[in-house]
PDB file of C-alpha atoms in Angstrom:
ATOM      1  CA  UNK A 253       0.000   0.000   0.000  1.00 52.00           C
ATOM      2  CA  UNK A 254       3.278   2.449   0.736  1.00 51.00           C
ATOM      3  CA  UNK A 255       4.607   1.370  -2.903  1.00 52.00           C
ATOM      4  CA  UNK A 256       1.148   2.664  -4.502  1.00 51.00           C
ATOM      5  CA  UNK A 257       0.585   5.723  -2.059  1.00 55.00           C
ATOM      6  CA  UNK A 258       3.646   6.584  -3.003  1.00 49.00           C
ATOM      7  CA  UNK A 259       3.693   6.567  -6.665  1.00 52.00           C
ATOM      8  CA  UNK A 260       0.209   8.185  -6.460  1.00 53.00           C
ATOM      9  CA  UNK A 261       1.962  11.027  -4.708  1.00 59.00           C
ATOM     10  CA  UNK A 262       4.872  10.607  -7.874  1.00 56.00           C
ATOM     11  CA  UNK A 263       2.286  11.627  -9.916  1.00 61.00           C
ATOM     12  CA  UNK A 264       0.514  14.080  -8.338  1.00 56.00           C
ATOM     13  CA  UNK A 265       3.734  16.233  -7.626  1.00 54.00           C
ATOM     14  CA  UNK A 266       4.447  15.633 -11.359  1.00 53.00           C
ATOM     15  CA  UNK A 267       1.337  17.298 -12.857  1.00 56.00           C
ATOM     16  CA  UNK A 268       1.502  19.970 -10.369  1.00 52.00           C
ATOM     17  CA  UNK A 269       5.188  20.748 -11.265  1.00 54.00           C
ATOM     18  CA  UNK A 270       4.006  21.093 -15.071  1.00 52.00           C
ATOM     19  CA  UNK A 271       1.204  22.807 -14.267  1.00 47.00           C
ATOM     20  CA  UNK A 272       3.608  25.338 -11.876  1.00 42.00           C
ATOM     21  CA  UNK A 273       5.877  25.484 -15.132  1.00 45.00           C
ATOM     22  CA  UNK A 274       2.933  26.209 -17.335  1.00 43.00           C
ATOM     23  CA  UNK A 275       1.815  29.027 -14.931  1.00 46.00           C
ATOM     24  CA  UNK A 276       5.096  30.667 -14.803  1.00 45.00           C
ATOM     25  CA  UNK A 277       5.772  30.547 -18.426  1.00 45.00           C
ATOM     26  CA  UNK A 278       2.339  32.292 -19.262  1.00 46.00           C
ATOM     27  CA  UNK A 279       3.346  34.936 -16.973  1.00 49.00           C
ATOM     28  CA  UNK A 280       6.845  35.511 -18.395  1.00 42.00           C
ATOM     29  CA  UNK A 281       5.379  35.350 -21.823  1.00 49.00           C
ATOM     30  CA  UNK A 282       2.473  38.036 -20.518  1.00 49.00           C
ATOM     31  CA  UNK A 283       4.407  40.357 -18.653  1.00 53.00           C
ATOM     32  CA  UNK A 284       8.017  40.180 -20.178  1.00 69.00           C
ATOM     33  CA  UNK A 285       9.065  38.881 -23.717  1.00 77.00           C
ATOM     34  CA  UNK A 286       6.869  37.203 -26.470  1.00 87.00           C
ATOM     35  CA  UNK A 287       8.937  34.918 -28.640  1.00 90.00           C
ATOM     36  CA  UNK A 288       8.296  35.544 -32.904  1.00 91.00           C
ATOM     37  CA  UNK A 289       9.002  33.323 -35.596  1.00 92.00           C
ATOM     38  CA  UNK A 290       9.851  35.728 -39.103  1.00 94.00           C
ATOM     39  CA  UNK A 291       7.255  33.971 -41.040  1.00 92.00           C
ATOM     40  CA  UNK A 292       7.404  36.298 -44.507  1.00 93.00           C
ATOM     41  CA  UNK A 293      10.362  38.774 -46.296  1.00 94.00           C
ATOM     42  CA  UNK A 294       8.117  42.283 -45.278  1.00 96.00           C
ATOM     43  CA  UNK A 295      11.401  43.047 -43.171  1.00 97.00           C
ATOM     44  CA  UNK A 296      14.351  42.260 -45.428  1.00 97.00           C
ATOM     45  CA  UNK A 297      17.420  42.726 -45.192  1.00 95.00           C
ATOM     46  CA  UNK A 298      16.684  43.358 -41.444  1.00 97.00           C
ATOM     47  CA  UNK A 299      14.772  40.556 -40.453  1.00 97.00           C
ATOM     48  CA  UNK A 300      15.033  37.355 -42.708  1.00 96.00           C
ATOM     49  CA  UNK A 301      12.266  34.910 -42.970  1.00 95.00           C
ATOM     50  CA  UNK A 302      13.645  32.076 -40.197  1.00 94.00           C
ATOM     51  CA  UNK A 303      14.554  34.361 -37.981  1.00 96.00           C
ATOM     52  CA  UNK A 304      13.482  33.488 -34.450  1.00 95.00           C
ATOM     53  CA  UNK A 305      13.344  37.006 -31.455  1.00 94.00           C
ATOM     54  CA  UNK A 306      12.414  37.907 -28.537  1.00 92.00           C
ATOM     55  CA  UNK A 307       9.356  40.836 -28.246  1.00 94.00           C
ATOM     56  CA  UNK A 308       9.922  43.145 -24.860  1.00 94.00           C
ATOM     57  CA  UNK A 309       6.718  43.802 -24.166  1.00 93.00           C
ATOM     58  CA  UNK A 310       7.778  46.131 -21.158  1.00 92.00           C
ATOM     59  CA  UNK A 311       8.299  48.972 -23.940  1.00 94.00           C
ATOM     60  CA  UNK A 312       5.481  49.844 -24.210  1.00 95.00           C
ATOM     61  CA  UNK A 313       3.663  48.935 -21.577  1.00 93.00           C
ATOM     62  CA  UNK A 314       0.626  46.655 -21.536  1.00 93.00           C
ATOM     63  CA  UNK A 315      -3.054  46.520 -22.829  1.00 94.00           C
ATOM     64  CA  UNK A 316      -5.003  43.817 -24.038  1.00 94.00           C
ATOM     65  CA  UNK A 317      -3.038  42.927 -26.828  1.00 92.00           C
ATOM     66  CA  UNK A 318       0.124  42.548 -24.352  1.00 90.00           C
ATOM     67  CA  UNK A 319      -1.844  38.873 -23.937  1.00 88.00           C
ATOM     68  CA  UNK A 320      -0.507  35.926 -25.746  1.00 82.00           C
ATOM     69  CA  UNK A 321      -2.579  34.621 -28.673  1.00 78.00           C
ATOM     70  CA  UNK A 322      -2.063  30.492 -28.984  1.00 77.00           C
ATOM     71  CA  UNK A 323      -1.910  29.047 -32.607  1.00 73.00           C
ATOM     72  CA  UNK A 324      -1.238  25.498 -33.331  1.00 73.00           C
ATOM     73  CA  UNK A 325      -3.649  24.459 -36.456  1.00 75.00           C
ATOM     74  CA  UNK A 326      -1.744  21.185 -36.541  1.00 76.00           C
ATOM     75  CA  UNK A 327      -4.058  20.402 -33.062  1.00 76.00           C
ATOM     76  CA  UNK A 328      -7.200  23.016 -33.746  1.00 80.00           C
ATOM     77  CA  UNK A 329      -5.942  25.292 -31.500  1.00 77.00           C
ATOM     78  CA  UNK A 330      -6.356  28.407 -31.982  1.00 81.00           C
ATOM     79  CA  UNK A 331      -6.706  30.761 -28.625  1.00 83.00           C
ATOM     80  CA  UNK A 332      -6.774  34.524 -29.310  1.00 85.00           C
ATOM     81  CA  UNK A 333      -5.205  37.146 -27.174  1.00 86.00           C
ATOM     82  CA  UNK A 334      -8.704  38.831 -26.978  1.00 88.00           C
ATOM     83  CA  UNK A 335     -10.173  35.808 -26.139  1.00 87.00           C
ATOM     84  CA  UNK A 336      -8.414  35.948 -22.864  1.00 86.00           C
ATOM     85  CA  UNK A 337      -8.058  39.770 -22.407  1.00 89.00           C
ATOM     86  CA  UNK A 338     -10.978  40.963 -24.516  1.00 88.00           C
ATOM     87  CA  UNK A 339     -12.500  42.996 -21.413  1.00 89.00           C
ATOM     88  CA  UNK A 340      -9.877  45.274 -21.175  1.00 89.00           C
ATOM     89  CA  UNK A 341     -10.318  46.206 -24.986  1.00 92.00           C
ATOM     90  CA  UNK A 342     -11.447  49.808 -25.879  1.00 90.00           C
ATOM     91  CA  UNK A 343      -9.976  53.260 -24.324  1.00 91.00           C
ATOM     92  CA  UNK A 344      -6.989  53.091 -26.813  1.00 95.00           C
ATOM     93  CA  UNK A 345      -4.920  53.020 -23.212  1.00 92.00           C
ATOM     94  CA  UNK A 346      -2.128  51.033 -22.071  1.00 92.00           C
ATOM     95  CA  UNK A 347      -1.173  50.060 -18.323  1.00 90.00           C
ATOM     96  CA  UNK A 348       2.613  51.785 -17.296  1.00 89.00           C
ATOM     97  CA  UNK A 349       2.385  53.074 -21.160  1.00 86.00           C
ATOM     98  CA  UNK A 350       5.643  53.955 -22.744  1.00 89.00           C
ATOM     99  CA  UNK A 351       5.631  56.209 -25.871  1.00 92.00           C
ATOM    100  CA  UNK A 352       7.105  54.382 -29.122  1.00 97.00           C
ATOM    101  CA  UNK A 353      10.157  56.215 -31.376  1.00 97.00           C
ATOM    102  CA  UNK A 354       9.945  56.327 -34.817  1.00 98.00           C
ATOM    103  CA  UNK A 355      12.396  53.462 -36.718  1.00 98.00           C
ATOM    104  CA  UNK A 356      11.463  50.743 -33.899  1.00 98.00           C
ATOM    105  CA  UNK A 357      10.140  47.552 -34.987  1.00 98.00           C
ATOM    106  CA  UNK A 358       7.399  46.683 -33.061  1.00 98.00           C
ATOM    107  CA  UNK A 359       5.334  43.919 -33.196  1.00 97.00           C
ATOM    108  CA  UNK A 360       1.542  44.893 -33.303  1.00 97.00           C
ATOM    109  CA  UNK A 361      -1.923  43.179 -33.582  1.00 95.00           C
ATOM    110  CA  UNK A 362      -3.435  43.613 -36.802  1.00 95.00           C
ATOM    111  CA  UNK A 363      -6.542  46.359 -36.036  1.00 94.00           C
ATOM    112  CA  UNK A 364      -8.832  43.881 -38.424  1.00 94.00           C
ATOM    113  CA  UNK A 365      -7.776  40.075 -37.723  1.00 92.00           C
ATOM    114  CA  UNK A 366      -6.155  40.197 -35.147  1.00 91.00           C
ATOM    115  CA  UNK A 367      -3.316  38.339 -36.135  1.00 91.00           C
ATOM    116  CA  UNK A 368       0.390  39.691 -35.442  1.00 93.00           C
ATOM    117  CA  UNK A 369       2.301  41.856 -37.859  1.00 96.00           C
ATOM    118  CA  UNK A 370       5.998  43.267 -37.559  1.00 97.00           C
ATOM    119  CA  UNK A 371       7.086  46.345 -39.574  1.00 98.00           C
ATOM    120  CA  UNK A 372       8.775  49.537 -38.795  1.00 98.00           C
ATOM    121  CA  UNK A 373       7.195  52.479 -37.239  1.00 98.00           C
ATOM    122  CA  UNK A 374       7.497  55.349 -39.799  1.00 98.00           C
ATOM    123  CA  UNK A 375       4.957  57.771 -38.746  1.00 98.00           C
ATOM    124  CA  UNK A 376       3.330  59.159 -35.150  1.00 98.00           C
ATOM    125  CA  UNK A 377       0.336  60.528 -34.556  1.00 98.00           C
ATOM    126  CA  UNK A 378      -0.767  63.840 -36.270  1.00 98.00           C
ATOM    127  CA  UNK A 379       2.298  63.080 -38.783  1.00 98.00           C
ATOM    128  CA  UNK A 380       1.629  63.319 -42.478  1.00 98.00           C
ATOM    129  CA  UNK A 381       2.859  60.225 -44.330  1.00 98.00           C
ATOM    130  CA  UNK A 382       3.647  60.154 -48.315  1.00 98.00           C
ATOM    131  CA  UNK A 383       6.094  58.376 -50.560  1.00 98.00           C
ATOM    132  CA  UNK A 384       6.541  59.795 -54.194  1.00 97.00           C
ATOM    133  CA  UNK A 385       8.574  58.076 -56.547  1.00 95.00           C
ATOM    134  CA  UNK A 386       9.818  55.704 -54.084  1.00 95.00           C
ATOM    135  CA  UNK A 387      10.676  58.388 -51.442  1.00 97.00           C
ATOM    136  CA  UNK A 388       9.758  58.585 -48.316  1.00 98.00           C
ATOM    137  CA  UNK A 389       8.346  61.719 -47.190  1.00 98.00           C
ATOM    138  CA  UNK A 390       7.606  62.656 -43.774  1.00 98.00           C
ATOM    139  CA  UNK A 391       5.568  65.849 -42.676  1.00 98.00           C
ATOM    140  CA  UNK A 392       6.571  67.440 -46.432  1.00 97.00           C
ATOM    141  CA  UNK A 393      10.488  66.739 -45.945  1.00 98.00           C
ATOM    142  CA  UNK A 394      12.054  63.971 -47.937  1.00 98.00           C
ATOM    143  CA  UNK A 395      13.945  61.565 -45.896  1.00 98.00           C
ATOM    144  CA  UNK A 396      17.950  61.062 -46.404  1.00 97.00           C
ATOM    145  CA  UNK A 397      18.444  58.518 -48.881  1.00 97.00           C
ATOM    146  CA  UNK A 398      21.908  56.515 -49.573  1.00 97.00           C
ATOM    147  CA  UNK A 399      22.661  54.348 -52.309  1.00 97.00           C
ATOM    148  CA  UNK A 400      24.327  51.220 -50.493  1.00 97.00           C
ATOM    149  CA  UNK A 401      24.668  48.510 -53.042  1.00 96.00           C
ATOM    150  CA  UNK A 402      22.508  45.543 -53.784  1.00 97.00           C
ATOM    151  CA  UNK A 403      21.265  42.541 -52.188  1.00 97.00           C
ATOM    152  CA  UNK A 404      21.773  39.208 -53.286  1.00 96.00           C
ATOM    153  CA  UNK A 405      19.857  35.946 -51.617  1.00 94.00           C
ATOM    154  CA  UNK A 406      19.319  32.555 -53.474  1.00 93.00           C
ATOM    155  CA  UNK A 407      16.551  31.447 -55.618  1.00 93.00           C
ATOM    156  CA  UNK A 408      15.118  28.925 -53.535  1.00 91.00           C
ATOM    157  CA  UNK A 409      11.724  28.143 -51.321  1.00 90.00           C
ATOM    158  CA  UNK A 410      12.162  29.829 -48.022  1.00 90.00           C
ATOM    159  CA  UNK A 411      11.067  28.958 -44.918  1.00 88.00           C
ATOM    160  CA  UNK A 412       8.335  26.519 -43.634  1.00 86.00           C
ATOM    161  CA  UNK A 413       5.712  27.983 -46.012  1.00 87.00           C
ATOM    162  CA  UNK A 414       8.341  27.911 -48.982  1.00 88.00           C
ATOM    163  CA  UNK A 415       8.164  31.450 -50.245  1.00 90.00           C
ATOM    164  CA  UNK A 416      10.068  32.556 -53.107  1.00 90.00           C
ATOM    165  CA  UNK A 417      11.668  35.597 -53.280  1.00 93.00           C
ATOM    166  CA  UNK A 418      11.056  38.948 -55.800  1.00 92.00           C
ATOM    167  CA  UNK A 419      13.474  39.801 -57.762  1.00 94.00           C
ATOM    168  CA  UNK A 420      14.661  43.283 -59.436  1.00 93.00           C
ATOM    169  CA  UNK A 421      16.438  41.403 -61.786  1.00 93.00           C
ATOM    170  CA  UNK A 422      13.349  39.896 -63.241  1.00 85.00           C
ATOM    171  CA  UNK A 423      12.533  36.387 -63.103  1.00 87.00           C
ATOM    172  CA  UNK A 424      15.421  34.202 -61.759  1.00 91.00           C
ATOM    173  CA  UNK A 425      15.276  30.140 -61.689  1.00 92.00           C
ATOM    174  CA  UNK A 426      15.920  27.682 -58.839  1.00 91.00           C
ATOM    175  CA  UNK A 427      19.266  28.677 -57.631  1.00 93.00           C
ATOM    176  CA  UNK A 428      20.069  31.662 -59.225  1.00 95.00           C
ATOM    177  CA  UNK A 429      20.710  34.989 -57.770  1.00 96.00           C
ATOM    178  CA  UNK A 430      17.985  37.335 -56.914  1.00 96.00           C
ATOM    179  CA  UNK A 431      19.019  41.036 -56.741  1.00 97.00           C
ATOM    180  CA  UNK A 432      17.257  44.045 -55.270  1.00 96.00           C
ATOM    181  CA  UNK A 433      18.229  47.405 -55.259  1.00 96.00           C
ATOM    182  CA  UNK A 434      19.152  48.494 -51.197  1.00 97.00           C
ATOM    183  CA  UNK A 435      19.502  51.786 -49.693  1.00 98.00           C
ATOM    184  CA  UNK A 436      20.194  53.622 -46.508  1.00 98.00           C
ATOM    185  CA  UNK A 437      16.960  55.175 -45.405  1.00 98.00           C
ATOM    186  CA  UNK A 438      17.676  58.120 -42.221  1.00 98.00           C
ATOM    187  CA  UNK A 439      14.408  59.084 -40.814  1.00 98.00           C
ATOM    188  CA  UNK A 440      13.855  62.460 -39.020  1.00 97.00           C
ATOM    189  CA  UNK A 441      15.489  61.510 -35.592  1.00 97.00           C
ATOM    190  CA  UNK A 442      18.409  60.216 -36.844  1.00 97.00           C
ATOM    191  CA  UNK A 443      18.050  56.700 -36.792  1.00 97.00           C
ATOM    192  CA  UNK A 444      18.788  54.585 -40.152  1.00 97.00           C
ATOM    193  CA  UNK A 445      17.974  51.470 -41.484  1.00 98.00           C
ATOM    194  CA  UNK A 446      18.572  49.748 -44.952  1.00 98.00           C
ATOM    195  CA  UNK A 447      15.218  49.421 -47.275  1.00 98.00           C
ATOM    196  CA  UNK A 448      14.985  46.983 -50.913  1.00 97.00           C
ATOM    197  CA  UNK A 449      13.486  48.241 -53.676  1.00 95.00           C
ATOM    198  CA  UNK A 450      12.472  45.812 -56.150  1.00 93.00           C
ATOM    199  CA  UNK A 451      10.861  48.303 -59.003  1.00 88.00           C
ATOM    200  CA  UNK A 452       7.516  50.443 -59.572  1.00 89.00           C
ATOM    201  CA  UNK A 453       4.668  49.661 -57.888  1.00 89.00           C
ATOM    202  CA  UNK A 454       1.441  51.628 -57.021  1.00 88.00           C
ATOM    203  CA  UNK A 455       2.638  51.930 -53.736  1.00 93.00           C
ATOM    204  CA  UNK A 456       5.947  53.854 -54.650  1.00 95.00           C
ATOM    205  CA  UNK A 457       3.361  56.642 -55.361  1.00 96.00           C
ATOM    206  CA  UNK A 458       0.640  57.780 -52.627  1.00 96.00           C
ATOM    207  CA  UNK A 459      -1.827  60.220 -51.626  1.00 96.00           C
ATOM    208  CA  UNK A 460      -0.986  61.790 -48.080  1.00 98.00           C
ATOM    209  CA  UNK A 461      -1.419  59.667 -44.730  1.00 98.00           C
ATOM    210  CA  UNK A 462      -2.283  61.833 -41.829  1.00 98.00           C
ATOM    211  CA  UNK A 463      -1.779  59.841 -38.611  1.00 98.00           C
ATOM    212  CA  UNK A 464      -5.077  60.068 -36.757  1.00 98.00           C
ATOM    213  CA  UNK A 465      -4.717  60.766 -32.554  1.00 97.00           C
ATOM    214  CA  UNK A 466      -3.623  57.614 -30.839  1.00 97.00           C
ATOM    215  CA  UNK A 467      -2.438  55.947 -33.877  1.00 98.00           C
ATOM    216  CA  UNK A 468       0.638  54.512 -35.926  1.00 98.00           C
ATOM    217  CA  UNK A 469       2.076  54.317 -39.547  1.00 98.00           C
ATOM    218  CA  UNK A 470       3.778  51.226 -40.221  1.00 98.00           C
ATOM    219  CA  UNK A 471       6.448  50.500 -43.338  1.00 98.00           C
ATOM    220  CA  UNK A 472       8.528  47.428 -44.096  1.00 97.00           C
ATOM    221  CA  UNK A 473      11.927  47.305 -45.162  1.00 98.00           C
ATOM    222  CA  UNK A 474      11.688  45.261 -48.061  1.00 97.00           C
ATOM    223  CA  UNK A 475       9.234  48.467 -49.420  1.00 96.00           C
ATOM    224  CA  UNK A 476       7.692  46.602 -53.030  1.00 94.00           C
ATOM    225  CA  UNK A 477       7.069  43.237 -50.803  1.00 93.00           C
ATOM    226  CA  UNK A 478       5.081  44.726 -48.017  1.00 95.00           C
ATOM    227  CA  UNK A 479       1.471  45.094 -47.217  1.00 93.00           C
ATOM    228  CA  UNK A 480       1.160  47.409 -44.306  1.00 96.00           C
ATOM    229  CA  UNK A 481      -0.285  51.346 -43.653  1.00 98.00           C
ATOM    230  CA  UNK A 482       0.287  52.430 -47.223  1.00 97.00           C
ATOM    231  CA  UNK A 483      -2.783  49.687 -47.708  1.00 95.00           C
ATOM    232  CA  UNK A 484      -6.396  50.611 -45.885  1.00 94.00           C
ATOM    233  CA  UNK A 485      -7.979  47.862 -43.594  1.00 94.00           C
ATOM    234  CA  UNK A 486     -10.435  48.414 -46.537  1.00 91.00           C
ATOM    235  CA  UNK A 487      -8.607  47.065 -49.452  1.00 91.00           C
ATOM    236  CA  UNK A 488      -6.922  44.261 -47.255  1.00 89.00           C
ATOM    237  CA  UNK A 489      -4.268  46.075 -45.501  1.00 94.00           C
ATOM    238  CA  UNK A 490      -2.808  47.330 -42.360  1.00 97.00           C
ATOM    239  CA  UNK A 491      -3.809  51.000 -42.016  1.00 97.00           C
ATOM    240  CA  UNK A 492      -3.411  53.138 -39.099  1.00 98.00           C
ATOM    241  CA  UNK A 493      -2.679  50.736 -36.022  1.00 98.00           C
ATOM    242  CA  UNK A 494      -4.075  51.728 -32.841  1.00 98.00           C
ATOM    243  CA  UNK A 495      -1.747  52.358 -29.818  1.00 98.00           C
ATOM    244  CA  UNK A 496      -3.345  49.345 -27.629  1.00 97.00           C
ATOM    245  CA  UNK A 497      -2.422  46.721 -30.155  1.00 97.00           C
ATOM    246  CA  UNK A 498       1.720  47.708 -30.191  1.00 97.00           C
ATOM    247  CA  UNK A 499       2.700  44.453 -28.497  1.00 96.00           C
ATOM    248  CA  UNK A 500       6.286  44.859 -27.859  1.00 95.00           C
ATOM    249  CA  UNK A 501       9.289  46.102 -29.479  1.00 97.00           C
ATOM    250  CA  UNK A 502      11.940  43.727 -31.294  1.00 96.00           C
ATOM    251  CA  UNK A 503      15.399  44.660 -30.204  1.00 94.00           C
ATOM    252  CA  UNK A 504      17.403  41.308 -31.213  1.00 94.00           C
ATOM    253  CA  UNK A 505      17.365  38.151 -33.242  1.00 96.00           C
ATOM    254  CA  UNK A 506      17.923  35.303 -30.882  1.00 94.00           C
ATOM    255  CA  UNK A 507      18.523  32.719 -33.543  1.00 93.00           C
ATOM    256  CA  UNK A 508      18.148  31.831 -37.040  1.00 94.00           C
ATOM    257  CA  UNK A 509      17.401  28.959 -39.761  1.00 92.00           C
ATOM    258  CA  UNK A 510      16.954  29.554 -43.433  1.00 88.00           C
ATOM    259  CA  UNK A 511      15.554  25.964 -43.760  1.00 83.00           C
ATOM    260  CA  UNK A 512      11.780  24.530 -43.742  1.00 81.00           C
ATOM    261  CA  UNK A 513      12.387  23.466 -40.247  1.00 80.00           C
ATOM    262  CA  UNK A 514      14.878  24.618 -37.661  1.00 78.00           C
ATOM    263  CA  UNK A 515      15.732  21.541 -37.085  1.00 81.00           C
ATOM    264  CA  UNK A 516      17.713  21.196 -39.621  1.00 84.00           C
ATOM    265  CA  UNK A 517      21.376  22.550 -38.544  1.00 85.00           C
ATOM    266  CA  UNK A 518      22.782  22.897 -41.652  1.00 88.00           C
ATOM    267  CA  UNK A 519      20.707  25.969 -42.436  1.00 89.00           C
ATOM    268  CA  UNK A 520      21.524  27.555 -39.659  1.00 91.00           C
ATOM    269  CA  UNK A 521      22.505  31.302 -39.926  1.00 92.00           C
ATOM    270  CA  UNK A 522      25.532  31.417 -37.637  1.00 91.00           C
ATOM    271  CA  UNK A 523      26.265  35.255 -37.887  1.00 93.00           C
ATOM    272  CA  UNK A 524      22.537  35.912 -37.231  1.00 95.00           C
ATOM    273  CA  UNK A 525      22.717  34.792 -33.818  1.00 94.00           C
ATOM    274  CA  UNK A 526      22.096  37.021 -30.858  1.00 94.00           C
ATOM    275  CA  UNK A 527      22.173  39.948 -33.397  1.00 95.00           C
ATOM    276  CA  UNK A 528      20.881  43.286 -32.421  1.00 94.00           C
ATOM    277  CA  UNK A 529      17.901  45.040 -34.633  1.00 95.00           C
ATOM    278  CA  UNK A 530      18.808  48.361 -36.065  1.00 90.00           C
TER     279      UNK A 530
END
């Protein structure tokens, strides 16, 4: 009767020790750092799809959004960070709110689906937002602009969903070298960051954006590859992003994999490790 009392009690503190771990990892990921998984090229060169970071969700400060949304389609999960926080929705406010800078890269809930986005904060509120000709334009003052080369990556599936590439140098078979055009973009404050061009598009052109009260303008870096503000919530886009669904800022890349899986070693990205995000 010991023997079976005792690996009764075996169990017991074994489902309460994974429950405890459970507990405490919800909280961490709640309160402190969100981990993201670069699932798309929006963010080239900066952030390359495979590349796995840390969010610090203490930069901002929390609202509902600052809950963690759980996704696993593989087992029908699919648990939503309003589903959890919903009630504290509305108000536009954020507990111990911090003010974001222009140039961070934030992670953010998408204002429509919900689902989470990362790009680069380009424009604050009551900012006017334009890009002619493939310029950048912030409250009528062209940003600085710096030729800086071009950058090369292979012609091959990417990541777990397999995404190919774009190309300026037009179409480019299995293996070959895709080329876009990269530049050294210096926004008002003084912080810079490199952007891709891959050609003309409709959205090297715009009408103005004037940041409503309360609200953010989001650009990627890879500018012809991105769907973010320059596209309304209307047409299938990002818009203006309210300031209770900034989720936390991304300050380094923890570790990447160019593969389908990261798993598998070999596509490792060695010099991406632990590297900071300008």
């Amino acid at each position: 009767m010991a023997e079976k009392t005792k690996s009764g009690n075996a169990i017991v503190e074994t489902i309460k020790t994974i429950v405890y771990a459970l507990l405490i990892a919800g909280v961490f990921r709640t309160l402190f750092f969100q981990p993201f998984w670069i699932p798309s090229g929006s963010m080239k060169e900066t952030l390359l799809i495979g590349d796995f970071l840390f969010v610090n969700k203490m930069a901002y400060g929390y609202s509902y959004a600052s809950c963690p949304s759980v996704i696993i389609p593989r087992f029908g999960v699919d648990i939503d960070a309003e589903d959890i926080c919903g009630f504290a929705k509305g108000g536009n406010t954020r507990l111990f709110g911090g003010e974001p800078e222009r140039g961070d890269v934030v992670v953010f809930r998408h204002p429509v689906t919900g689902r989470d986005f990362i790009k680069r904060l380009i424009g604050l509120p009551g900012d006017r937002i334009q890009v002619t000709n493939g310029v950048l334009i912030i409250n009528d003052v062209p940003v600085e602009l710096q030729d800086d080369g071009v950058f090369e990556e292979i012609m091959d599936p990417q990541g777990p969903q397999g995404l190919r590439p774009r190309c300026e140098n037009g179409p480019v078979g299995d293996g070959g070298v895709c080329l876009k055009e990269r530049q050294i973009e210096t926004l008002p404050n003084g912080v810079s960051h490199e952007i891709l061009n891959i050609g003309n598009t409709s959205l090297d052109n715009t009408g103005v954006y004037t940041v409503p009260e309360g609200h953010f303008f989001f650009m990627g870096d890879n500018r012809d590859n991105s769907t973010d503000s320059r596209v309304p919530q209307t047409a299938g886009g990002v818009g203006f992003v309210p300031y209770e669904n900034l989720i936390g800022r991304a300050d380094r890349i923890m570790f990447s994999s160019a593969g389908r899986s990261m798993l598998y070693f070999w596509t490792w990205r060695g010099d991406r490790f632990f590297k900071r995000i300008d």
